[in-house]
Amino acid sequence: MTVLAYRDAVRRALDEEMARDENVIFFGEDVARAGGVFKVTPGLFEKYGEDRVRDTPISETAIIGSAIGAAITGLRPVIEIMFADFAAVAYDQIVNQAAKMRYMSGGQISVPLTIRMAHGAGMSFGAQHSQSCEGWFMSVPGLKVAVPGTPADALGLLKTAIRDPNPVVFLEHKALYADRADVPDGEHLVPFGKAALCRSGQHVTIVAIQRMVQMALKAADLLAQEGIECEVIDLRTLSPLDVETVQLSLRKTARLITVEESPLAGGWGGLVISRIMDEAIWLLDAPVVRVTMGEGIIPFSPPLERALIPDEQRIIAAVRQLGIKR
Amino acid sequence: MPPVPLPESARKHMLRTMMLIRVVENQVQTLFSENVIQGTTHLANGQEAVAVAMAAHVNPRRGDTVTCTYRGHSHALALGMQLRPFFAEMMGRTGGCSKGKGGSMHLTDLSIGLIGTFAVVGAGLPISVGAALTAQIKRNGSVHLAIFGDGSVNIGAWHESLNLAAVWKLPVIFLCENNLYGEYTPYLRTSPVAHVADRAAAYGLPAIIVDGQDAEALHAALRQASEHAQNGSGPTLIEAKTYRYSGHSRTDPAAYRPAGELEQWLARDPIQILADRMIADRQIDAQEIARLQAEVEAEVNSAIQWALAQPFPNTETLYEDIWAS
């Protein structure tokens, strides 16, 4: 084990895959010479050269479109969209082209493309640099969506994404970049569609991703002091979605809470719950609760932002709503 | 750019292919009116010369690729898409080039270098830029063609693509079929500059304006752009001045055209221009042209009959071809 920051785990994944496969290339805005605005990729340009690591103009449509073209013709591009919010500029290339070209060609085309983006709130970046954008992509068949929450998962999921023959939207939470934790030494691959059990407990299942897993774990610590034991699940990828692990947990807890750093409408929590309703409603003994940011837009003012984004207190309130008797 | 006479065999191939495209498009229109082909379609009658001159410069074995627009039947056929998979795809049947999942607006055939037909305006350009990026990194000497209409030149993807390709000096040719109308609106009502080619200066790119009805002039322009790309000098913007005889799509009678405009362009028909030149050079005569016409009509009719005999795809294929494994 080595202790690694989340941002360094991302870089290690890129480094390992570029060393392993000369078809892996990497480009984006300020990613080469400057090493990225979040300092995720310094050193790659120096190590792999200007053919394979490139700075681009501020042109999200051209970045994604050209990566698709390169992917179709034999390369494995990894690209960075500086803030996931900016993907809206190039939404056509992601959802109409990358996601559908294989299908529209009757299976002739493969698009082995990894689109790295920084998303998420908590840094007072305001409404256009803080959104959690997973909902924009998980509703599009043909895209895979990965949402690593730890340095080890950032490493293992990114390596899996780069080797995947399909387009992968890889969402890094920008507030986690400095987080440090143990990362396995040697080759570390994390499969898609396999949730992680972060804490065991018998009273309630809390499903979350990324920063909200941390909030859920904090809430679980506090609730444990009064004897309420929470089971916390980190989905790790949203497409494919691991509902089985949630079901297994519900066999024990029979109560479900989802925690999302995103709006109520169109969120993954709604999908998890609908899948449980369809496939395993008998496992539930209580109404389900979704903790989200409702219909809010992320404000600049730090106290306002904190009030909008779910935290451990809101998760604890959600658990109390369930009226668990110890 | 003036025409450069090509060898007789090349002329004959281009002439025959243009005749084939014309017959196919007319049949597509008929099959539409009979509801055998559904959805929508965008015909390229009048623009055949651009397609055949373009195809003469594409070598899929070298890794060359093409992206084109939803007015793309002509490009697919010129590149060599076989008539049977073409018509089966148009009808949404098995045996189609994309198993019936693409249709008229998404013809794709990797074996001929056609990596995509794009129905979102301008969307194909950055993808061609990426194909050219592969060529630059793999140093395989391939050349990549992005074909688009004058209607594409005001969308962001167009500008971003020309800029990125110019900055990286990528081996890509931006080939504009300026047929004077972006959907129902004349080009000059949506552009402050007279020629699409005028915009190349903004990206430091060489530009060529060429008669889009003259296959040999187009061939010369494409040769120049192709050599420019292959010697590492980067992209060229070619503007072919052409015209579509029909409306934008099947439901458009093109009532917005000024009286006499269509007739003017019909008098400069690309098939006739090349045929006349070949007749003048004693390379073909009316009898041989009639024979070629009968030959391509028979080929097309046979392919239509074959396609009509193909079943519609089994619904079990509905969720296939989404994921690569």
XYZ file of C-alpha atoms in Angstrom:
651
model
C 0.000 0.000 0.000
C 1.069 3.558 -0.729
C -0.658 6.690 0.500
C -1.649 8.728 -2.521
C -3.741 11.824 -3.114
C -6.823 11.394 -5.320
C -5.318 13.694 -7.992
C -2.074 11.702 -7.947
C -4.005 8.460 -8.271
C -5.605 9.829 -11.439
C -2.179 10.754 -12.765
C -0.771 7.344 -11.872
C -3.576 5.650 -13.823
C -2.857 7.801 -16.854
C 0.867 7.237 -16.538
C 0.518 3.467 -16.220
C -1.857 3.169 -19.144
C 0.216 5.454 -21.384
C 3.283 3.389 -20.580
C 1.386 0.172 -21.267
C -0.309 1.162 -24.547
C 1.182 3.616 -27.034
C -2.282 4.216 -28.480
C -3.329 6.031 -25.309
C -3.089 9.778 -25.858
C -4.179 12.625 -23.600
C -5.280 16.153 -24.365
C -7.313 19.055 -23.034
C -7.068 22.683 -21.965
C -3.826 23.473 -20.085
C -3.203 19.800 -19.338
C 0.216 19.375 -20.962
C 2.748 22.103 -20.175
C 0.856 23.481 -17.200
C -0.164 20.069 -15.845
C -3.861 20.960 -15.592
C -5.648 23.653 -13.603
C -6.240 21.153 -10.786
C -2.620 19.983 -11.077
C -3.681 16.452 -11.861
C -1.400 15.779 -14.834
C 2.034 17.371 -14.378
C 4.909 15.363 -15.802
C 2.993 13.480 -18.474
C 3.916 15.943 -21.198
C 7.590 15.724 -20.265
C 7.464 11.924 -20.147
C 5.379 11.126 -23.246
C 6.026 14.099 -25.505
C 3.955 16.547 -27.460
C 2.555 14.000 -29.887
C 0.695 12.123 -27.150
C 0.063 14.843 -24.558
C -1.394 18.033 -25.980
C -2.721 21.396 -24.951
C -5.821 22.391 -26.890
C -7.621 25.629 -27.598
C -10.662 26.350 -25.433
C -12.883 24.349 -27.758
C -14.856 21.648 -25.962
C -16.682 20.538 -29.105
C -13.424 20.116 -31.009
C -11.781 18.386 -28.043
C -14.496 15.773 -27.709
C -15.193 15.454 -31.428
C -11.552 15.013 -32.339
C -11.143 12.473 -29.566
C -14.051 10.514 -31.040
C -12.412 10.623 -34.468
C -9.109 9.477 -33.011
C -10.845 6.699 -31.074
C -12.661 5.424 -34.157
C -9.416 5.231 -36.113
C -7.303 3.275 -33.652
C -6.194 5.444 -30.749
C -7.437 5.378 -27.153
C -7.811 9.031 -26.272
C -8.259 10.308 -22.765
C -9.409 13.894 -22.686
C -10.016 16.382 -19.935
C -12.932 18.768 -19.795
C -11.728 21.217 -17.169
C -15.093 21.595 -15.454
C -17.872 19.103 -16.216
C -20.246 22.055 -16.494
C -18.475 22.942 -19.763
C -19.487 19.614 -21.249
C -22.784 21.344 -21.983
C -20.949 23.230 -24.727
C -20.154 19.917 -26.387
C -23.182 17.894 -25.355
C -23.937 16.939 -28.971
C -20.574 15.255 -29.423
C -21.025 13.235 -26.231
C -24.664 12.168 -26.374
C -25.431 12.173 -30.110
C -22.086 11.138 -31.541
C -19.883 9.230 -29.064
C -22.792 7.377 -27.484
C -24.628 6.449 -30.678
C -22.060 5.978 -33.431
C -21.630 2.287 -32.727
C -25.368 1.648 -32.796
C -26.056 3.787 -35.861
C -23.330 1.939 -37.754
C -24.760 -1.451 -36.883
C -21.771 -2.304 -34.704
C -19.051 -1.355 -37.208
C -17.592 1.406 -35.055
C -16.043 1.352 -31.586
C -15.394 4.518 -29.602
C -12.797 3.677 -26.920
C -12.822 7.131 -25.373
C -12.415 8.348 -21.792
C -13.756 11.818 -21.010
C -12.325 12.989 -17.693
C -14.131 15.889 -16.061
C -13.940 17.610 -12.694
C -17.364 18.101 -11.127
C -18.968 18.648 -7.754
C -19.480 21.462 -5.263
C -18.000 22.643 -1.990
C -15.398 25.124 -3.220
C -17.451 28.304 -3.764
C -17.036 28.187 -7.527
C -20.643 29.231 -8.169
C -23.398 27.906 -10.378
C -21.402 27.051 -13.527
C -18.321 25.436 -11.983
C -19.801 23.323 -9.185
C -22.502 21.091 -10.562
C -22.567 17.351 -10.187
C -23.257 16.424 -13.779
C -23.718 12.650 -13.640
C -27.419 12.979 -14.429
C -26.616 14.565 -17.782
C -24.865 11.409 -18.914
C -26.364 8.444 -17.087
C -29.643 8.892 -18.974
C -27.880 8.258 -22.287
C -27.588 4.628 -23.436
C -24.172 4.050 -24.973
C -22.240 5.945 -22.295
C -20.640 4.474 -19.208
C -20.384 6.740 -16.174
C -17.740 6.308 -13.470
C -17.727 8.308 -10.227
C -14.683 7.434 -8.094
C -14.794 8.518 -4.469
C -11.382 7.404 -3.182
C -7.786 7.511 -4.483
C -7.786 3.720 -4.927
C -10.985 3.851 -6.978
C -9.758 6.829 -8.994
C -6.748 4.719 -9.968
C -8.549 1.446 -10.575
C -11.610 2.843 -12.303
C -9.641 5.124 -14.621
C -7.451 2.240 -15.738
C -10.588 0.213 -16.432
C -12.140 3.167 -18.293
C -9.124 3.572 -20.555
C -9.182 -0.131 -21.438
C -12.943 -0.123 -22.072
C -13.853 -0.218 -25.781
C -16.780 2.159 -25.159
C -17.086 5.858 -24.335
C -16.720 6.464 -20.606
C -17.623 9.681 -18.810
C -15.207 9.766 -15.878
C -16.299 12.279 -13.252
C -13.698 13.294 -10.687
C -14.968 15.201 -7.660
C -12.881 18.349 -7.486
C -13.251 18.684 -3.710
C -11.607 15.275 -3.307
C -8.413 15.982 -5.273
C -6.336 16.595 -2.134
C -7.759 13.610 -0.205
C -5.071 11.086 0.675
C -5.593 7.390 1.323
C -4.071 3.963 0.812
C -3.747 2.752 -2.752
C -2.690 -0.819 -3.579
C 0.760 -1.241 -5.055
C 1.106 -2.873 -8.452
C -1.598 -3.307 -11.050
C -4.933 -2.169 -9.600
C -8.071 -2.446 -11.717
C -11.573 -1.815 -10.353
C -14.365 -3.358 -12.433
C -17.332 -1.263 -13.543
C -20.730 -2.114 -12.097
C -19.458 -3.230 -8.714
C -20.427 -1.088 -5.736
C -18.270 -0.932 -2.615
C -19.520 -1.635 0.896
C -17.910 1.151 2.948
C -19.456 0.402 6.340
C -21.621 -2.432 7.655
C -24.714 -1.898 9.716
C -28.104 -3.502 10.239
C -30.535 -0.583 10.622
C -30.472 1.407 7.376
C -28.744 1.339 3.974
C -27.313 4.658 2.796
C -26.335 4.735 -0.887
C -24.091 7.537 -2.084
C -21.200 8.500 -4.359
C -18.020 10.528 -3.964
C -18.200 13.344 -1.409
C -21.616 12.199 -0.223
C -20.085 8.866 0.829
C -17.894 10.838 3.203
C -20.935 12.692 4.537
C -22.766 9.389 4.972
C -19.808 7.903 6.867
C -19.701 10.942 9.170
C -23.445 10.595 9.813
C -22.970 6.876 10.468
C -20.260 7.603 13.051
C -22.528 10.016 14.897
C -25.562 7.738 14.758
C -23.497 4.806 15.999
C -23.055 6.689 19.260
C -26.780 6.280 19.842
C -26.802 2.679 18.650
C -28.098 3.174 15.111
C -25.917 1.201 12.694
C -25.845 2.435 9.095
C -24.658 0.416 6.116
C -22.961 2.737 3.600
C -22.626 1.793 -0.079
C -20.530 3.621 -2.660
C -21.898 2.861 -6.145
C -18.582 3.746 -7.871
C -20.165 3.578 -11.347
C -23.666 4.731 -12.320
C -23.686 3.091 -15.724
C -23.474 0.182 -15.285
C -25.380 0.385 -11.991
C -24.949 -2.249 -9.278
C -28.431 -2.661 -7.816
C -27.625 -6.154 -6.576
C -25.339 -4.890 -3.827
C -28.089 -2.509 -2.668
C -30.580 -5.387 -2.626
C -28.239 -7.564 -0.600
C -27.925 -4.778 1.935
C -31.680 -4.242 2.110
C -32.169 -7.902 3.019
C -30.473 -6.928 6.247
C -31.646 -3.348 6.848
C -34.987 -3.086 4.992
C -34.547 0.706 4.924
C -33.078 2.822 2.125
C -31.712 6.355 1.879
C -29.958 7.798 -1.181
C -27.741 10.873 -0.908
C -27.035 12.972 -3.994
C -25.110 16.174 -4.483
C -27.411 17.036 -7.351
C -30.992 18.075 -8.100
C -33.958 15.882 -7.219
C -35.135 15.575 -10.827
C -33.147 13.248 -13.034
C -30.866 12.000 -10.291
C -29.462 8.507 -9.926
C -31.265 8.070 -6.604
C -34.545 7.977 -8.486
C -33.205 5.193 -10.692
C -31.881 3.143 -7.759
C -35.215 3.439 -5.995
C -37.271 2.601 -9.069
C -35.126 -0.468 -9.671
C -35.671 -1.561 -6.062
C -39.416 -0.946 -6.414
C -39.511 -3.043 -9.587
C -37.262 -5.859 -8.497
C -37.392 -6.101 -4.710
C -40.101 -3.934 -3.166
C -40.790 -6.681 -0.604
C -37.393 -6.017 0.942
C -38.520 -2.607 2.200
C -40.093 -2.028 5.613
C -40.150 1.777 5.414
C -40.633 4.564 2.900
C -37.429 5.420 1.018
C -35.845 8.840 1.476
C -33.859 10.816 -1.092
C -31.496 13.467 0.207
C -30.683 15.871 -2.651
C -30.289 19.568 -3.320
C -33.921 19.720 -4.375
C -34.609 22.273 -7.054
C -31.716 24.485 -6.012
C -29.027 26.126 -8.100
C -25.573 26.189 -6.513
C -24.902 29.664 -5.053
C -21.551 31.363 -4.608
C -21.869 32.513 -0.983
C -20.105 29.813 1.088
C -22.807 29.525 3.802
C -25.510 29.361 1.139
C -23.618 26.681 -0.747
C -23.179 24.650 2.437
C -26.900 24.941 3.102
C -27.792 23.546 -0.316
C -25.434 20.598 -0.503
C -26.402 17.613 1.655
C -24.221 17.059 4.738
C -24.105 14.671 7.680
C -26.804 16.599 9.554
C -29.277 16.268 6.699
C -28.467 12.582 6.406
C -28.999 12.137 10.150
C -32.350 13.942 9.812
C -33.289 11.553 6.995
C -32.409 8.561 9.159
C -34.506 9.942 12.025
C -37.442 10.283 9.634
C -37.443 6.500 9.420
C -38.147 6.176 13.154
C -35.679 3.361 13.722
C -36.171 1.592 17.082
C -32.960 0.209 18.513
C -9.257 26.356 -60.238
C -9.475 25.217 -63.888
C -10.164 21.611 -64.899
C -7.209 19.361 -65.642
C -8.028 16.647 -68.198
C -7.938 13.181 -66.660
C -7.196 9.908 -68.449
C -10.108 8.375 -70.334
C -10.561 5.536 -67.842
C -10.829 7.945 -64.913
C -13.290 10.109 -66.822
C -15.420 7.118 -67.708
C -15.478 5.908 -64.119
C -16.544 9.333 -62.872
C -19.202 9.659 -65.566
C -20.664 6.256 -64.866
C -20.659 6.834 -61.108
C -22.421 10.181 -61.505
C -25.045 8.525 -63.681
C -25.457 5.801 -61.079
C -25.914 8.340 -58.280
C -28.529 10.214 -60.341
C -30.484 7.022 -61.025
C -30.295 6.000 -57.361
C -31.516 9.375 -56.099
C -34.425 9.376 -58.524
C -35.342 5.870 -57.394
C -35.060 6.877 -53.752
C -37.538 9.672 -54.416
C -39.918 7.225 -56.105
C -39.602 4.678 -53.292
C -40.350 7.467 -50.846
C -43.501 8.487 -52.649
C -44.518 4.812 -52.540
C -43.758 4.679 -48.794
C -41.255 1.866 -49.345
C -38.643 4.165 -47.796
C -39.877 5.992 -44.704
C -38.663 8.775 -42.477
C -36.880 11.494 -44.383
C -34.221 11.774 -47.042
C -32.075 14.483 -48.596
C -31.211 14.101 -52.258
C -27.984 15.200 -53.925
C -29.179 15.549 -57.530
C -26.976 18.173 -59.135
C -24.077 17.663 -56.697
C -22.725 14.403 -58.135
C -19.438 15.847 -59.407
C -18.273 16.741 -55.902
C -18.821 13.163 -54.750
C -16.963 11.434 -57.570
C -14.016 13.831 -57.527
C -13.750 13.440 -53.756
C -13.842 9.641 -53.923
C -10.961 9.594 -56.398
C -8.704 10.856 -53.609
C -9.754 8.438 -50.886
C -7.741 5.295 -50.269
C -9.199 3.288 -47.377
C -6.278 0.850 -47.444
C -3.982 3.716 -46.505
C -6.364 4.631 -43.698
C -8.098 7.548 -45.408
C -11.501 8.400 -43.957
C -14.526 10.490 -44.865
C -17.296 12.100 -42.850
C -20.238 13.529 -44.721
C -23.671 14.984 -44.105
C -27.207 13.686 -44.176
C -27.175 14.647 -47.878
C -24.703 11.822 -48.206
C -26.030 9.121 -50.535
C -23.817 10.496 -53.301
C -20.683 10.293 -51.166
C -21.375 6.754 -49.995
C -22.027 5.541 -53.529
C -19.040 7.362 -55.002
C -16.805 5.796 -52.347
C -18.074 2.425 -53.484
C -20.870 1.437 -51.137
C -22.574 -1.538 -52.734
C -26.119 -0.977 -53.959
C -27.669 -3.906 -52.097
C -26.621 -2.842 -48.574
C -27.385 0.755 -49.574
C -30.995 0.097 -50.522
C -31.583 -2.387 -47.696
C -30.397 0.294 -45.251
C -32.631 2.908 -46.855
C -35.566 0.548 -46.330
C -34.564 -0.353 -42.755
C -34.133 -4.013 -43.614
C -31.603 -6.737 -42.828
C -28.686 -6.671 -45.204
C -28.415 -2.899 -44.778
C -24.920 -1.496 -44.279
C -25.838 -0.749 -40.660
C -28.394 -3.537 -40.139
C -31.216 -1.029 -40.551
C -30.192 0.941 -37.473
C -28.821 3.967 -39.287
C -30.915 4.711 -42.345
C -30.572 7.433 -44.962
C -29.030 9.976 -42.589
C -26.389 7.694 -41.022
C -24.826 5.630 -43.820
C -21.579 4.104 -42.562
C -19.173 1.661 -44.176
C -15.704 1.310 -42.704
C -14.511 -0.813 -45.632
C -14.776 2.223 -47.943
C -13.498 4.716 -45.353
C -16.910 6.221 -44.613
C -16.708 6.519 -40.819
C -19.937 8.422 -40.469
C -22.772 10.364 -42.021
C -23.790 13.129 -39.655
C -27.280 14.480 -39.263
C -26.442 17.133 -36.672
C -25.106 20.015 -38.729
C -21.331 20.415 -38.415
C -20.894 17.414 -36.129
C -18.724 15.446 -38.531
C -15.969 18.039 -38.796
C -14.293 17.558 -35.398
C -14.490 13.802 -35.908
C -12.560 14.091 -39.170
C -10.071 16.284 -37.343
C -9.606 13.420 -34.871
C -9.120 10.883 -37.658
C -6.410 13.184 -39.002
C -4.889 13.332 -35.527
C -4.521 9.546 -35.627
C -2.820 9.872 -39.015
C -0.388 12.439 -37.655
C 0.480 10.375 -34.588
C 0.757 7.066 -36.464
C 2.475 8.769 -39.415
C 0.632 6.576 -41.899
C 0.337 9.189 -44.649
C -3.439 9.044 -44.722
C -5.693 11.967 -45.645
C -9.084 12.702 -44.121
C -12.057 14.418 -45.678
C -14.757 16.346 -43.878
C -17.628 17.105 -46.251
C -20.254 19.651 -45.244
C -22.717 22.107 -46.700
C -22.794 25.877 -46.612
C -25.385 25.512 -43.856
C -22.660 24.190 -41.507
C -20.395 27.190 -41.510
C -22.133 29.185 -38.807
C -22.106 26.517 -36.128
C -19.420 26.395 -33.450
C -18.195 22.918 -34.341
C -17.146 24.250 -37.757
C -14.964 27.029 -36.382
C -13.491 24.928 -33.594
C -12.575 22.231 -36.103
C -10.874 24.488 -38.627
C -8.978 26.208 -35.850
C -7.771 23.031 -34.133
C -6.810 21.370 -37.424
C -4.883 24.471 -38.461
C -3.093 24.804 -35.115
C -2.045 21.152 -35.198
C -1.427 21.112 -38.997
C -3.497 17.970 -39.447
C -3.910 16.118 -42.751
C -7.575 16.955 -43.278
C -9.454 18.492 -46.194
C -12.521 20.582 -45.415
C -14.747 20.178 -48.451
C -17.753 22.480 -48.616
C -20.608 21.739 -50.962
C -22.032 25.230 -51.222
C -25.401 24.509 -52.820
C -26.594 28.048 -52.007
C -29.180 27.058 -49.396
C -28.903 26.106 -45.733
C -32.186 24.221 -45.490
C -34.687 26.817 -46.840
C -32.588 29.977 -46.429
C -30.128 31.359 -48.997
C -26.485 31.371 -47.934
C -26.106 35.113 -48.408
C -28.932 35.788 -45.976
C -26.977 33.986 -43.231
C -23.408 34.987 -44.054
C -21.802 38.435 -44.115
C -19.105 37.264 -46.533
C -19.748 36.213 -50.115
C -17.776 32.982 -50.109
C -17.307 30.255 -47.527
C -13.675 30.272 -48.670
C -13.300 33.846 -47.376
C -13.424 32.453 -43.863
C -10.269 30.363 -44.298
C -8.085 33.434 -43.777
C -9.261 33.598 -40.156
C -7.499 30.274 -39.533
C -4.499 30.871 -41.763
C -5.689 28.141 -44.112
C -5.336 27.997 -47.875
C -8.687 28.060 -49.649
C -9.776 27.022 -53.113
C -13.009 28.052 -54.806
C -13.950 25.591 -57.500
C -16.752 24.939 -59.975
C -18.732 22.235 -58.220
C -20.324 21.078 -61.469
C -17.010 20.274 -63.124
C -15.634 16.939 -61.926
C -12.198 17.594 -63.406
C -11.837 21.013 -61.804
C -12.865 19.472 -58.489
C -10.410 16.638 -59.002
C -7.574 19.132 -59.487
C -8.559 21.102 -56.385
C -8.722 17.962 -54.282
C -5.374 16.781 -55.607
C -3.765 20.038 -54.521
C -5.357 19.821 -51.065
C -4.438 16.164 -50.715
C -0.786 16.818 -51.553
C -0.770 19.757 -49.150
C -2.056 17.451 -46.391
C 0.339 14.628 -47.197
C 3.431 16.823 -47.129
C 2.597 17.925 -43.614
C 1.339 21.408 -44.472
C -2.037 20.877 -42.877
C -5.639 21.460 -43.914
C -7.178 23.159 -46.938
C -10.690 24.566 -47.253
C -12.278 23.823 -50.618
C -15.518 25.534 -51.556
C -17.348 23.798 -54.383
C -20.031 26.012 -55.892
C -22.851 23.622 -56.627
C -26.609 23.296 -56.514
C -29.226 20.832 -55.419
C -31.987 20.331 -57.942
C -34.505 19.227 -55.328
C -35.640 20.834 -52.095
C -33.915 20.408 -48.752
C -35.737 17.198 -47.890
C -38.588 15.234 -49.354
C -41.272 17.526 -47.983
C -39.682 20.706 -49.395
C -40.846 21.844 -52.853
C -38.162 24.608 -52.774
C -40.692 27.355 -53.450
C -38.174 29.882 -52.088
C -35.998 29.671 -55.182
C -36.155 32.620 -57.567
C -37.721 31.893 -60.959
C -35.201 30.660 -63.485
C -32.494 29.712 -60.968
C -33.033 25.956 -61.252
C -33.057 26.175 -65.046
C -29.755 28.042 -65.040
C -28.147 25.304 -62.997
C -29.758 22.501 -64.982
C -28.013 23.991 -68.005
C -24.724 23.312 -66.190
C -25.426 19.726 -65.234
C -22.300 17.939 -63.957
C -23.030 14.742 -65.873
C -23.603 16.648 -69.093
C -20.457 18.756 -68.650
C -18.207 15.707 -68.379
C -20.084 13.801 -71.100
C -19.771 16.723 -73.509
C -16.052 16.968 -72.850
C -15.627 13.247 -73.480
C -17.697 13.448 -76.679
C -15.542 16.366 -77.871
C -12.426 14.287 -77.167
C -14.008 11.299 -78.972
C -13.894 9.153 -75.862
C -17.592 8.369 -75.788
C -20.663 8.739 -77.975
C -24.400 8.988 -77.467
C -24.822 5.295 -78.049
C -22.302 4.373 -75.364
C -23.897 6.836 -72.946
C -27.292 5.220 -73.573
C -25.732 1.806 -72.960
C -24.185 2.985 -69.673
C -27.507 4.468 -68.622
C -29.316 1.186 -69.297
C -26.592 -0.689 -67.436
C -26.777 1.399 -64.256
C -30.598 1.379 -64.327
C -30.563 -2.412 -64.478
C -28.060 -2.588 -61.617
C -30.107 -0.249 -59.457
C -33.376 -2.022 -60.182
C -31.838 -5.375 -59.379
C -30.520 -4.040 -56.054
C -33.939 -2.601 -55.173
C -35.588 -5.945 -55.883
C -33.004 -7.685 -53.695
C -33.511 -5.214 -50.872
C -37.285 -5.553 -51.073
C -36.882 -9.292 -50.574
C -34.920 -8.841 -47.326
C -36.886 -9.202 -44.087
C -37.113 -6.414 -41.540
C -34.689 -6.916 -38.648
C -35.731 -9.238 -35.859
C -36.652 -7.248 -32.738
C -34.133 -9.410 -30.868
C -31.475 -7.189 -32.471
C -32.933 -4.073 -30.830
C -30.415 -3.904 -27.981
C -27.481 -5.279 -29.961
C -24.653 -3.056 -31.212
C -24.895 -0.563 -28.339
C -21.796 -1.808 -26.504
C -18.468 -2.980 -27.821
C -16.862 -5.830 -25.885
